[in-house]
PDB file of C-alpha atoms in Angstrom:
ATOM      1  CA  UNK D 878       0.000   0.000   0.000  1.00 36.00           C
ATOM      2  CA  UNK D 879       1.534   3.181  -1.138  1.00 42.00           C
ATOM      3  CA  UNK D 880       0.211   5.379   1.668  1.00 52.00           C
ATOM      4  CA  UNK D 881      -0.616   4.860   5.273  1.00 74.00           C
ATOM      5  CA  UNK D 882      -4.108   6.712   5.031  1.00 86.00           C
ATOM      6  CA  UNK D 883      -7.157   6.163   2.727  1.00 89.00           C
ATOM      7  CA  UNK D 884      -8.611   9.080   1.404  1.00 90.00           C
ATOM      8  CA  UNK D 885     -11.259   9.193   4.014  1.00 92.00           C
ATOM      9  CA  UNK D 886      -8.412   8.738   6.517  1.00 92.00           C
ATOM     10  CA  UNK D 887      -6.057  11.473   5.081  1.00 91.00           C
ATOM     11  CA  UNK D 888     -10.099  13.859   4.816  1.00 92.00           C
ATOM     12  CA  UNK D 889     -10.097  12.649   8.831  1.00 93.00           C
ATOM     13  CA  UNK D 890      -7.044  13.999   9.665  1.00 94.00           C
ATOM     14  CA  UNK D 891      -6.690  16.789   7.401  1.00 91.00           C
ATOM     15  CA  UNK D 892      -9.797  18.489   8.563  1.00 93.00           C
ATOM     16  CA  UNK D 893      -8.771  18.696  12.423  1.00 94.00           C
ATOM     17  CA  UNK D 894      -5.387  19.373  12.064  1.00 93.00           C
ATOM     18  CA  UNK D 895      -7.061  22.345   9.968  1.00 90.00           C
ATOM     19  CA  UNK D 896      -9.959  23.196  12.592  1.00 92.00           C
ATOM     20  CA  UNK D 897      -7.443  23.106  15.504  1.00 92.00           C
ATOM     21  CA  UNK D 898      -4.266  24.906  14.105  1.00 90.00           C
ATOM     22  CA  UNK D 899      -5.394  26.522  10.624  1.00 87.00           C
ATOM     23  CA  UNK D 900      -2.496  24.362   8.950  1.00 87.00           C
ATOM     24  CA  UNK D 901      -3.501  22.811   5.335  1.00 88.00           C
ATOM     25  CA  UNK D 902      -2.787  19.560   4.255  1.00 88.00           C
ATOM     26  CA  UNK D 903      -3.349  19.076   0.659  1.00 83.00           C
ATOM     27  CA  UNK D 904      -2.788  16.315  -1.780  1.00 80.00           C
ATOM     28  CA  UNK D 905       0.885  18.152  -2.784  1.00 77.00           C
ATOM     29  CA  UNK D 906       1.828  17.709   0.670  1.00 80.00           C
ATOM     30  CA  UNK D 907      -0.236  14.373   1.733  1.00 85.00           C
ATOM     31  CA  UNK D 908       3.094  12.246   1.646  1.00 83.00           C
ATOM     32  CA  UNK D 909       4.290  14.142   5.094  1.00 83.00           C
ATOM     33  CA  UNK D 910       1.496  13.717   6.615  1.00 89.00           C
ATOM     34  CA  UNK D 911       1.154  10.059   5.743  1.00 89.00           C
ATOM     35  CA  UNK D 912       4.692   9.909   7.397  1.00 86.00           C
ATOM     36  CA  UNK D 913       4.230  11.724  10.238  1.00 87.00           C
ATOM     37  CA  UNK D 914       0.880   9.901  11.496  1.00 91.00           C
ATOM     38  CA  UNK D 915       2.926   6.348  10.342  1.00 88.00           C
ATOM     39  CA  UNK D 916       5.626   7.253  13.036  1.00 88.00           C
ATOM     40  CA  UNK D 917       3.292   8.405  16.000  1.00 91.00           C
ATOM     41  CA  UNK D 918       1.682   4.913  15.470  1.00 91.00           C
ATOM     42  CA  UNK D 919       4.844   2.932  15.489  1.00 88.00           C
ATOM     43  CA  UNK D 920       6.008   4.788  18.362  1.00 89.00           C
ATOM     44  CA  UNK D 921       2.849   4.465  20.144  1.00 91.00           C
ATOM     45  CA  UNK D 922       2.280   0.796  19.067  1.00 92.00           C
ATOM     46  CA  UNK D 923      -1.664   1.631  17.233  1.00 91.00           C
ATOM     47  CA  UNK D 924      -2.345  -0.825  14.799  1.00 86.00           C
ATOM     48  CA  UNK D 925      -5.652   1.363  13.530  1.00 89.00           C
ATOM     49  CA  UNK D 926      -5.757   4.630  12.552  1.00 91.00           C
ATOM     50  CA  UNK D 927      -9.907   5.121  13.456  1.00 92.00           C
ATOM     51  CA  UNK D 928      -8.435   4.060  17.237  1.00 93.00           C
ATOM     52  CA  UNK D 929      -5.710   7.064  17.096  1.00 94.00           C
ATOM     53  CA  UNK D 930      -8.067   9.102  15.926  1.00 94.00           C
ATOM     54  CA  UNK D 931      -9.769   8.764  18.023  1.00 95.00           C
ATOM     55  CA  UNK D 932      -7.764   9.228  20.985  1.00 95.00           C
ATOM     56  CA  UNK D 933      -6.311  12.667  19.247  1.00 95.00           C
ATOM     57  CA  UNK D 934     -10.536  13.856  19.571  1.00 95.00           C
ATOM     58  CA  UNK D 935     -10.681  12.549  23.160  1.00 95.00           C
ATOM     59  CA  UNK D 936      -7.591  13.492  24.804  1.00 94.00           C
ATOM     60  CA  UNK D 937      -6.741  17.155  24.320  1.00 92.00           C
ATOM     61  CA  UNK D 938      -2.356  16.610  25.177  1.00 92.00           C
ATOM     62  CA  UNK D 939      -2.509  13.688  22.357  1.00 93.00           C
ATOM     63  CA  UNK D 940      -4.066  16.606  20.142  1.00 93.00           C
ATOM     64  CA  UNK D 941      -1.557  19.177  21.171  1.00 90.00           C
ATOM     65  CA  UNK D 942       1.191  16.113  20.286  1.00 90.00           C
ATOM     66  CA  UNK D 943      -0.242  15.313  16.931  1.00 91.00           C
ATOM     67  CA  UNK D 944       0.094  18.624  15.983  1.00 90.00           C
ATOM     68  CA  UNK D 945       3.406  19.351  16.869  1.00 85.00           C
ATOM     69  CA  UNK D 946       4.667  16.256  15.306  1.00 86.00           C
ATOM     70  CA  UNK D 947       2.885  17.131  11.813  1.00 84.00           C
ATOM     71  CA  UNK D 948       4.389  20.378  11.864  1.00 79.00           C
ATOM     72  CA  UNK D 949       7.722  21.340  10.214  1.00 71.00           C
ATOM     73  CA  UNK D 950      10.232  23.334  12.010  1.00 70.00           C
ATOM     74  CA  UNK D 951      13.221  24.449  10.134  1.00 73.00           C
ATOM     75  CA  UNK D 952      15.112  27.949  11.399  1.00 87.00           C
ATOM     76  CA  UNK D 953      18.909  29.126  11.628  1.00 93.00           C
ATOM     77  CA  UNK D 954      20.414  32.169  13.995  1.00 96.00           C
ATOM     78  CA  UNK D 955      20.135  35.453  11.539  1.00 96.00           C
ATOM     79  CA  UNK D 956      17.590  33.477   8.571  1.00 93.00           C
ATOM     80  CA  UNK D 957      16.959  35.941   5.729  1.00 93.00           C
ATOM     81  CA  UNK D 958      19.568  38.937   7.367  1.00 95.00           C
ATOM     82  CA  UNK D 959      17.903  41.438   5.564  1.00 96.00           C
ATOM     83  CA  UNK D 960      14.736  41.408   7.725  1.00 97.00           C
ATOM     84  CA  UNK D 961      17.372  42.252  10.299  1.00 97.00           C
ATOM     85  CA  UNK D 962      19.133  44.703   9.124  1.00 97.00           C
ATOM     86  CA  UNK D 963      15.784  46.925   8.522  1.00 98.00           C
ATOM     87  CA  UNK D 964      15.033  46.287  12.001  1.00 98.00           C
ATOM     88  CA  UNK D 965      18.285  47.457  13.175  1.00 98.00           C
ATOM     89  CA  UNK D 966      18.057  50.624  11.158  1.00 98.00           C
ATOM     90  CA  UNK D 967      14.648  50.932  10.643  1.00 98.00           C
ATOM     91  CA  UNK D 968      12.293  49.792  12.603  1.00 98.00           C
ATOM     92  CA  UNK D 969      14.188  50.268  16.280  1.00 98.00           C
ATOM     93  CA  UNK D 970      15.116  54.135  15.279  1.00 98.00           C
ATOM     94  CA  UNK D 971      11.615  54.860  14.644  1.00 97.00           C
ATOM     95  CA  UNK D 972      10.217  53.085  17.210  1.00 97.00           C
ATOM     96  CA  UNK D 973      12.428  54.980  19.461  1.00 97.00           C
ATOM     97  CA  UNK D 974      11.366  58.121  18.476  1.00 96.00           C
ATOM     98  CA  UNK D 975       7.524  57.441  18.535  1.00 95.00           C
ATOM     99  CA  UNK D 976       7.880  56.408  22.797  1.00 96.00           C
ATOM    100  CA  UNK D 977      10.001  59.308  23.109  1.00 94.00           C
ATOM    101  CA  UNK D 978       6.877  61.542  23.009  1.00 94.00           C
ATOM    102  CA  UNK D 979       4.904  59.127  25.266  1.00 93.00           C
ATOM    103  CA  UNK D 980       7.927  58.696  27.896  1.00 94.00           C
ATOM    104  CA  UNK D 981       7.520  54.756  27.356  1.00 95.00           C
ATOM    105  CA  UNK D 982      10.750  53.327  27.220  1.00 97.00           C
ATOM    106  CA  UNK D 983       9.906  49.636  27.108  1.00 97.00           C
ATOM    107  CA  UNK D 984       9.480  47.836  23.462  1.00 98.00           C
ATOM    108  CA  UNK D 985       7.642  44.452  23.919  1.00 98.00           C
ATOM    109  CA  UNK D 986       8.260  41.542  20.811  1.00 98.00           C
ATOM    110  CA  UNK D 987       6.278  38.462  19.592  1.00 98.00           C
ATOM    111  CA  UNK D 988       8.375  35.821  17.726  1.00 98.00           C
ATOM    112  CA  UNK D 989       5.565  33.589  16.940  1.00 97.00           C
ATOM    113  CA  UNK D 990       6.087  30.159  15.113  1.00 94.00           C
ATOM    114  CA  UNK D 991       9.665  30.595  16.912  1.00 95.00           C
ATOM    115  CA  UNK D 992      10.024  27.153  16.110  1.00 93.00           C
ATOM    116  CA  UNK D 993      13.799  26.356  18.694  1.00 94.00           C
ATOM    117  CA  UNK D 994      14.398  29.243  19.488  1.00 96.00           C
ATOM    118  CA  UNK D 995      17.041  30.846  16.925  1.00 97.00           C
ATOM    119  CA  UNK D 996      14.726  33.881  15.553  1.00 97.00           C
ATOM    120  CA  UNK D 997      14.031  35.800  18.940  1.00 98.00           C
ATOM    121  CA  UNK D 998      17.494  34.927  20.422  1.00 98.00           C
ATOM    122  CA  UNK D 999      18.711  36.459  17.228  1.00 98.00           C
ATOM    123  CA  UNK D1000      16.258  39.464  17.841  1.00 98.00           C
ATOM    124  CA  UNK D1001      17.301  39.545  21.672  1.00 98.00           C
ATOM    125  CA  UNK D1002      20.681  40.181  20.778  1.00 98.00           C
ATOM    126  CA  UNK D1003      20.289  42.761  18.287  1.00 98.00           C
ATOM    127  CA  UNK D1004      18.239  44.696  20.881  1.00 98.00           C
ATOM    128  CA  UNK D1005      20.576  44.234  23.754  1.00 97.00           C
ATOM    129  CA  UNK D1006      23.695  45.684  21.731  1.00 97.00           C
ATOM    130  CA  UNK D1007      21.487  48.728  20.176  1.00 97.00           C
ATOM    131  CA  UNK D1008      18.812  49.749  22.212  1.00 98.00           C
ATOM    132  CA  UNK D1009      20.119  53.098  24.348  1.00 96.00           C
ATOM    133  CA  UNK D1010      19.174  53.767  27.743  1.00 95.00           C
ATOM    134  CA  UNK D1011      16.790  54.090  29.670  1.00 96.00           C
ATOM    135  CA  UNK D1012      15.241  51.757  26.859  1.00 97.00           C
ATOM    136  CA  UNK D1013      14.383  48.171  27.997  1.00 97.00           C
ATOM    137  CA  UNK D1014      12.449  45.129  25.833  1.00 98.00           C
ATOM    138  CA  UNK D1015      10.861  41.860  26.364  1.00 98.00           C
ATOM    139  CA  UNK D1016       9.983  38.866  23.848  1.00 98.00           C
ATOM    140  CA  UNK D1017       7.138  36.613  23.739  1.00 98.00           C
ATOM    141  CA  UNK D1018       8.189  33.365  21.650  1.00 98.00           C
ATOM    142  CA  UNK D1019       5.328  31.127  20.854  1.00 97.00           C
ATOM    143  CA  UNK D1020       5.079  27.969  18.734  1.00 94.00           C
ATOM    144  CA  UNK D1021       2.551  24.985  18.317  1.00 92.00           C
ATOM    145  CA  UNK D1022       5.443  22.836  18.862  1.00 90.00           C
ATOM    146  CA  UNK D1023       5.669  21.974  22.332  1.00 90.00           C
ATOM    147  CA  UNK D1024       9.229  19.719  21.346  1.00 89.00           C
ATOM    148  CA  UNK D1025      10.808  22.707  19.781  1.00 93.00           C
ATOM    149  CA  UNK D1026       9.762  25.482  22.424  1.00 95.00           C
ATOM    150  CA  UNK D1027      11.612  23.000  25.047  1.00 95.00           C
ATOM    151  CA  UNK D1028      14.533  23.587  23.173  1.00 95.00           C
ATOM    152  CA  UNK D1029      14.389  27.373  22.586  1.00 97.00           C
ATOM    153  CA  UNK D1030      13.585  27.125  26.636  1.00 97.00           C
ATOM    154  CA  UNK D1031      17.173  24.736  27.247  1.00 97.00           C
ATOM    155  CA  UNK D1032      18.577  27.664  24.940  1.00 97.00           C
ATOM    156  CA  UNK D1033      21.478  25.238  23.905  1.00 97.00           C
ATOM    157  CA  UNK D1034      22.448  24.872  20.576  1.00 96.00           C
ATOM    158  CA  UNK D1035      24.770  22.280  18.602  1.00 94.00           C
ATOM    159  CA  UNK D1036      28.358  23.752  16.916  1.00 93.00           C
ATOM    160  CA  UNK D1037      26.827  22.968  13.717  1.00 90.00           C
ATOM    161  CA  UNK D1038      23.421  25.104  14.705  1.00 92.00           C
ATOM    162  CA  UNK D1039      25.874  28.185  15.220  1.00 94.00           C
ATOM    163  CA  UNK D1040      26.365  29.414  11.550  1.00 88.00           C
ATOM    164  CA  UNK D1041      25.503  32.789  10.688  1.00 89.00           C
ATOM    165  CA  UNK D1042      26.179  34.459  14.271  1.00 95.00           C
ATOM    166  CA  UNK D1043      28.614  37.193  14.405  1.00 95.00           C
ATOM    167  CA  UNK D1044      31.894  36.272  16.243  1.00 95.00           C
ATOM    168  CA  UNK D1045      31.335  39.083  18.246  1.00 96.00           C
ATOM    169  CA  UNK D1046      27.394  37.875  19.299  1.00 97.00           C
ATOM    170  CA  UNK D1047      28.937  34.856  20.028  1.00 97.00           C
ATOM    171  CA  UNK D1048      31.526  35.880  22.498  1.00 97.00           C
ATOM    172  CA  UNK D1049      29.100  38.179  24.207  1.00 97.00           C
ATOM    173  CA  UNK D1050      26.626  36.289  24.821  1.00 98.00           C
ATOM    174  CA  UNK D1051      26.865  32.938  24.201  1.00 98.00           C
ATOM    175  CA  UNK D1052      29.553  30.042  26.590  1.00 98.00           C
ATOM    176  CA  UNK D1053      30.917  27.632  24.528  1.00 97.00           C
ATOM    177  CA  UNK D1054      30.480  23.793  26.026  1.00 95.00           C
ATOM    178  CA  UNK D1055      30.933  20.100  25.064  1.00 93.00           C
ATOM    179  CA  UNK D1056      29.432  19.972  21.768  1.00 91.00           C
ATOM    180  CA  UNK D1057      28.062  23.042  21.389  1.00 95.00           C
ATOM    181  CA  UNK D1058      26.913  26.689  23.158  1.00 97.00           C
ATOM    182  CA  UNK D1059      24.479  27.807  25.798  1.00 98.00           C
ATOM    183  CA  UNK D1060      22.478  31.048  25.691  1.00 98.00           C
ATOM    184  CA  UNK D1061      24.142  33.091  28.512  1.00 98.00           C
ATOM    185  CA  UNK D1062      21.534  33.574  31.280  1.00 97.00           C
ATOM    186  CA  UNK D1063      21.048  37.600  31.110  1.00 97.00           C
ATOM    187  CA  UNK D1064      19.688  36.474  27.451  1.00 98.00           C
ATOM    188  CA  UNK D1065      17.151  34.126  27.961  1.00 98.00           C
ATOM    189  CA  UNK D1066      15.716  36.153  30.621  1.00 98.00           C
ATOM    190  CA  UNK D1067      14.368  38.665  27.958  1.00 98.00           C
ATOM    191  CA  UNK D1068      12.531  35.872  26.228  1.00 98.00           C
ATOM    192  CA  UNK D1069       9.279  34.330  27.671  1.00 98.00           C
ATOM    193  CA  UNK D1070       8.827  31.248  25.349  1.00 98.00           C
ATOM    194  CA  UNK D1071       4.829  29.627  25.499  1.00 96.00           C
ATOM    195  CA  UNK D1072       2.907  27.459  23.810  1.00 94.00           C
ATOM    196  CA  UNK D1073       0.896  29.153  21.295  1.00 95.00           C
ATOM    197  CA  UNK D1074      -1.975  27.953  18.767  1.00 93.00           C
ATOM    198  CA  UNK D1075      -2.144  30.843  16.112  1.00 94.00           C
ATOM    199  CA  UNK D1076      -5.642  29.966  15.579  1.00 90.00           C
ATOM    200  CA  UNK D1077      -6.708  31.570  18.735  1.00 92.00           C
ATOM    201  CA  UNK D1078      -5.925  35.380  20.039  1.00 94.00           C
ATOM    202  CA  UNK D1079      -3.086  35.355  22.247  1.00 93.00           C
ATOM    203  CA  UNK D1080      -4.850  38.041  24.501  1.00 94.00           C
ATOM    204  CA  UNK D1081      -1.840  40.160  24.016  1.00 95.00           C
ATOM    205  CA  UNK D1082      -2.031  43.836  23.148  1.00 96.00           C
ATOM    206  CA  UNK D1083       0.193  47.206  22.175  1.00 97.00           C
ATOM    207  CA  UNK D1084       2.596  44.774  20.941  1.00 98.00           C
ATOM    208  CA  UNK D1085       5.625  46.787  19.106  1.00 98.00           C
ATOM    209  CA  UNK D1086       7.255  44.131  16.875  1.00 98.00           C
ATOM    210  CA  UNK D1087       5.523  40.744  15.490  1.00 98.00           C
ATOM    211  CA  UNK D1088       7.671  38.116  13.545  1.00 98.00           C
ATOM    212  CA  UNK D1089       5.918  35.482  12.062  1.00 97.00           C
ATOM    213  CA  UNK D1090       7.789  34.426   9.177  1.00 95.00           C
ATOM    214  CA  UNK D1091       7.160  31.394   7.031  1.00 88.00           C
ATOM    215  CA  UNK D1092       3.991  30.767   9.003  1.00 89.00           C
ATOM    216  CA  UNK D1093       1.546  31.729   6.877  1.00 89.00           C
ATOM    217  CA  UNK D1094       2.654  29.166   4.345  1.00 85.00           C
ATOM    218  CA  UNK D1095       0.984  26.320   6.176  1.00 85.00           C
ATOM    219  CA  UNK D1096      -2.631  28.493   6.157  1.00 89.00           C
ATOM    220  CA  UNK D1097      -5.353  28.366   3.329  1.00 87.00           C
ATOM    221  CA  UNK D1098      -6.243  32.072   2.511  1.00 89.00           C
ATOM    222  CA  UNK D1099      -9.195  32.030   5.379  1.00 91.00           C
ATOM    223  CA  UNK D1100      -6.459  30.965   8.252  1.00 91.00           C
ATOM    224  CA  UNK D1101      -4.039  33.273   7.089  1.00 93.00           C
ATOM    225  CA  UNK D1102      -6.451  36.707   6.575  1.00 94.00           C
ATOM    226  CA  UNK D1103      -8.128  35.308  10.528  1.00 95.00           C
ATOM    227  CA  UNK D1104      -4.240  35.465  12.039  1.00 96.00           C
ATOM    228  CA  UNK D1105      -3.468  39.115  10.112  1.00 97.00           C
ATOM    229  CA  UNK D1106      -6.414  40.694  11.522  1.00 96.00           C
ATOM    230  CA  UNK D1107      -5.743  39.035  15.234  1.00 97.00           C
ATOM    231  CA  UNK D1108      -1.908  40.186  14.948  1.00 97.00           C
ATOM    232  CA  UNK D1109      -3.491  43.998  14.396  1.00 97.00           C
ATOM    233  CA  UNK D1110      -5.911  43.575  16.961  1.00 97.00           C
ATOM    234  CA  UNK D1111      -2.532  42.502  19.054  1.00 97.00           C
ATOM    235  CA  UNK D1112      -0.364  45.480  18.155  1.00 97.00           C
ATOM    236  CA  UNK D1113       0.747  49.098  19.418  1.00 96.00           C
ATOM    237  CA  UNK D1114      -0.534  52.131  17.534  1.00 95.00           C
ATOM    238  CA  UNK D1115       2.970  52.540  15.939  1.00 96.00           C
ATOM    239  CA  UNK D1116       4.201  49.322  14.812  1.00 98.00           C
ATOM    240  CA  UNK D1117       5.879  46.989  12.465  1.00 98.00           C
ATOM    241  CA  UNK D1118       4.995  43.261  11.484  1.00 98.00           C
ATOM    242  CA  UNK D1119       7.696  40.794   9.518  1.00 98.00           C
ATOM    243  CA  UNK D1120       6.781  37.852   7.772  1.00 97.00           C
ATOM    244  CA  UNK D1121       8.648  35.504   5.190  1.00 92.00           C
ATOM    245  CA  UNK D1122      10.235  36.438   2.396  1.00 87.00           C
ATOM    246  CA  UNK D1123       7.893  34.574  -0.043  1.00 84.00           C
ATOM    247  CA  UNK D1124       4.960  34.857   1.784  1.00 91.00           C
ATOM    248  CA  UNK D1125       2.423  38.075   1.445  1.00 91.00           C
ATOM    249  CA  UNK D1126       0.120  40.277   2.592  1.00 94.00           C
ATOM    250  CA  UNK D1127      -1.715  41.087  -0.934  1.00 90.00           C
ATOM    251  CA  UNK D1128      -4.745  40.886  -1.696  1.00 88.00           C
ATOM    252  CA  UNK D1129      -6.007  40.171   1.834  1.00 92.00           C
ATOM    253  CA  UNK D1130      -8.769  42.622   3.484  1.00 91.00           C
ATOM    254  CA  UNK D1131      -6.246  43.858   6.197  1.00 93.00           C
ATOM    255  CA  UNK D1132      -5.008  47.584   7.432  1.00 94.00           C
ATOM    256  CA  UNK D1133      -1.454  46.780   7.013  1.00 97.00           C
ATOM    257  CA  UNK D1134       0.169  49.467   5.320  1.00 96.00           C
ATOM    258  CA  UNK D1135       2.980  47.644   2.963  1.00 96.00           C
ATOM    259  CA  UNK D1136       6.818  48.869   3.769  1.00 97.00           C
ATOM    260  CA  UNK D1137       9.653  49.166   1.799  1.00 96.00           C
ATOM    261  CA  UNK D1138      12.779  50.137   3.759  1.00 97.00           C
ATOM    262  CA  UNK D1139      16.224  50.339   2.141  1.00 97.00           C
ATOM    263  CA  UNK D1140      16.931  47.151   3.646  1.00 97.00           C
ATOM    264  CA  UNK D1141      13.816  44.738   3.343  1.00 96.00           C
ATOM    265  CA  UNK D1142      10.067  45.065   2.982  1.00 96.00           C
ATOM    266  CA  UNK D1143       7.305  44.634   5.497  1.00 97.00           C
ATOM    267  CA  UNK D1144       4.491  46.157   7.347  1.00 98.00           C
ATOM    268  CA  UNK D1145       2.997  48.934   9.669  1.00 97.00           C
ATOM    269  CA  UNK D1146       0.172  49.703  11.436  1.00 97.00           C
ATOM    270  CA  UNK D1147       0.178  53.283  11.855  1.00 91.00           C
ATOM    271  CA  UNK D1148      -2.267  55.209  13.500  1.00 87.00           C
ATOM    272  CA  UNK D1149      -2.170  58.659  14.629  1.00 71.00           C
TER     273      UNK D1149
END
C-alpha cells in the first residue's frame, strides 16, 4: 500500500489538524502527513488509525502532540539577514522616536512560530547591543510545537546550529560547552517562550514588533487573513509586522500598510 491513510483517513485527519491549528494539508503535501501519522503509530504501538483518531478527539495533550509532530520546524540564527538589518536601522530608530513623546521606554516583541528558538534569540541580541538607555524590551516566543519550544527554553544549541552568528554575538553572549553553546543567562531572561496555537488570540495587546515568518505558508487564505487581523488587533498604535520572504500580505482585506525600507520590505500599522 503506497500510503498509510485512505482518502477518508487522510479527509479525517486533514480536517482537524485544519480546525485546531489553521495548517492545510493538501494532496501536494499528503506524503508528510502520511509519514508523520505512520511514526506516532509505530512509536505508540496503534495498529488502527480510526483508534488514534480517536484518541487525538478525546484526549486534548494527544491533540496538542499530533500537531506538533505534523508540523515542520526548520530555522537558523540570523535566517533571511535582511529582515534584520531593517530592524536594526529601521524599525528600532523609529520606534524609538515614537515612545520618546509618550515617555515609554519599554518595546515588547512576539516571535511567533519561533520554532527552537534561533529567531528571537537572534532578535534579543540585536536589541541588547542597540537599544540606548533608559530603553528596555521583552519577547514573547510562541510555537505549536511543544518539542521545539523546550529547546528554545534549554537555549542550547549544537556547533553545527551556530552558523551565521557574528563572532562578536557569540563571544558576548553565548559560553561555549561540550558539543556546542548555551544562551548566557542575562539572554534568555528577555525571552518568555509559550505554547501558542495561532488559531486563537493570544490576549496580548500594544505589541511593538511581530515576527511570524514562514507561518503563513501552512494556512489556506481564510487561516491566514483570521491570524493578520488578530496580529493587528494585538499590536501598538505605531508598529511593524515581519513575515517571510515569499509569503504576502496582498490581496487580503487587512489595514497593514505595505513597507519598503532600504533594507527589506514589510508592514505597519500606523495610526495617529
Amino acid at each position: 500500500m503506497s500510503d498509510l491513510l485512505n482518502d477518508a483517513e487522510f479527509e479525517m485527519f486533514r480536517k482537524v489538524i485544519y480546525d485546531e491549528s489553521g495548517i492545510t494539508f493538501s494532496s501536494t503535501n499528503r506524503s508528510i502527513l502520511d509519514s508523520r501519522i505512520k511514526e506516532i503509530l509505530r512509536k505508540k504501538k496503534i495498529d488502527a488509525v480510526e483508534q488514534y483518531y480517536k484518541l487525538i478527539l478525546s484526549d486534548k495533550e494527544e491533540m496538542k502532540a499530533m500537531l506538533d509532530s505534523v508540523t515542520t520546524n526548520l530555522t537558523h540564527f540570523f535566517r533571511t539577514q535582511p529582515h534584520f538589518d531593517a530592524l536594526i536601522n529601521y524599525v528600532v530608530p523609529h520606534l524609538i522616536e515614537e515612545k520618546k513623546k509618550t515617555g515609554n521606554t519599554s518595546i515588547h516583541v512576539w516571535s511567533a512560530g519561533c520554532s527552537t528558538g534561533e529567531e528571537p534569540y537572534t532578535i534579543a541580541m540585536i536589541l541588547k547591543t542597540i537599544l540606548p538607555a533608559p530603553f528596555t524590551f521583552s519577547i514573547t516566543a510562541s510555537d505549536i510545537s511543544l518539542k521545539s519550544l523546550m529547546v528554545g527554553r534549554q537555549g542550547f544549541y549544537a556547533d553545527n546550529r551556530m552558523d551565521g552568528v557574528p563572532p562578536d554575538y557569540l563571544a558576548k553572549y553565548f559560553t561555549k560547552t561540550s558539543g556546542g553553546y548555551q544562551v548566557n543567562k542575562d539572554l534568555m531572561d528577555t525571552i518568555h517562550f509559550d505554547y501558542h496555537n495561532l488559531k486563537h488570540d493570544s490576549g496580548a495587546r500594544n505589541l511593538d514588533i511581530i515576527f511570524c515568518r514562514n507561518v503563513l505558508i501552512y494556512f489556506d487564505e481564510a487561516a491566514q487573513e483570521s491570524v493578520i487581523n488578530r496580529f493587528w488587533n494585538s499590536m501598538g498604535p505605531h508598529s511593524y509586522l515581519f513575515i517571510g520572504h515569499s509569503e504576502s500580505l496582498f490581496g487580503m482585506k487587512t489595514q497593514f500598510q505595505f513597507l519598503k525600507t532600504e533594507w527589506a520590505c514589510l508592514y505597519q500599522k500606523n495610526i495617529n
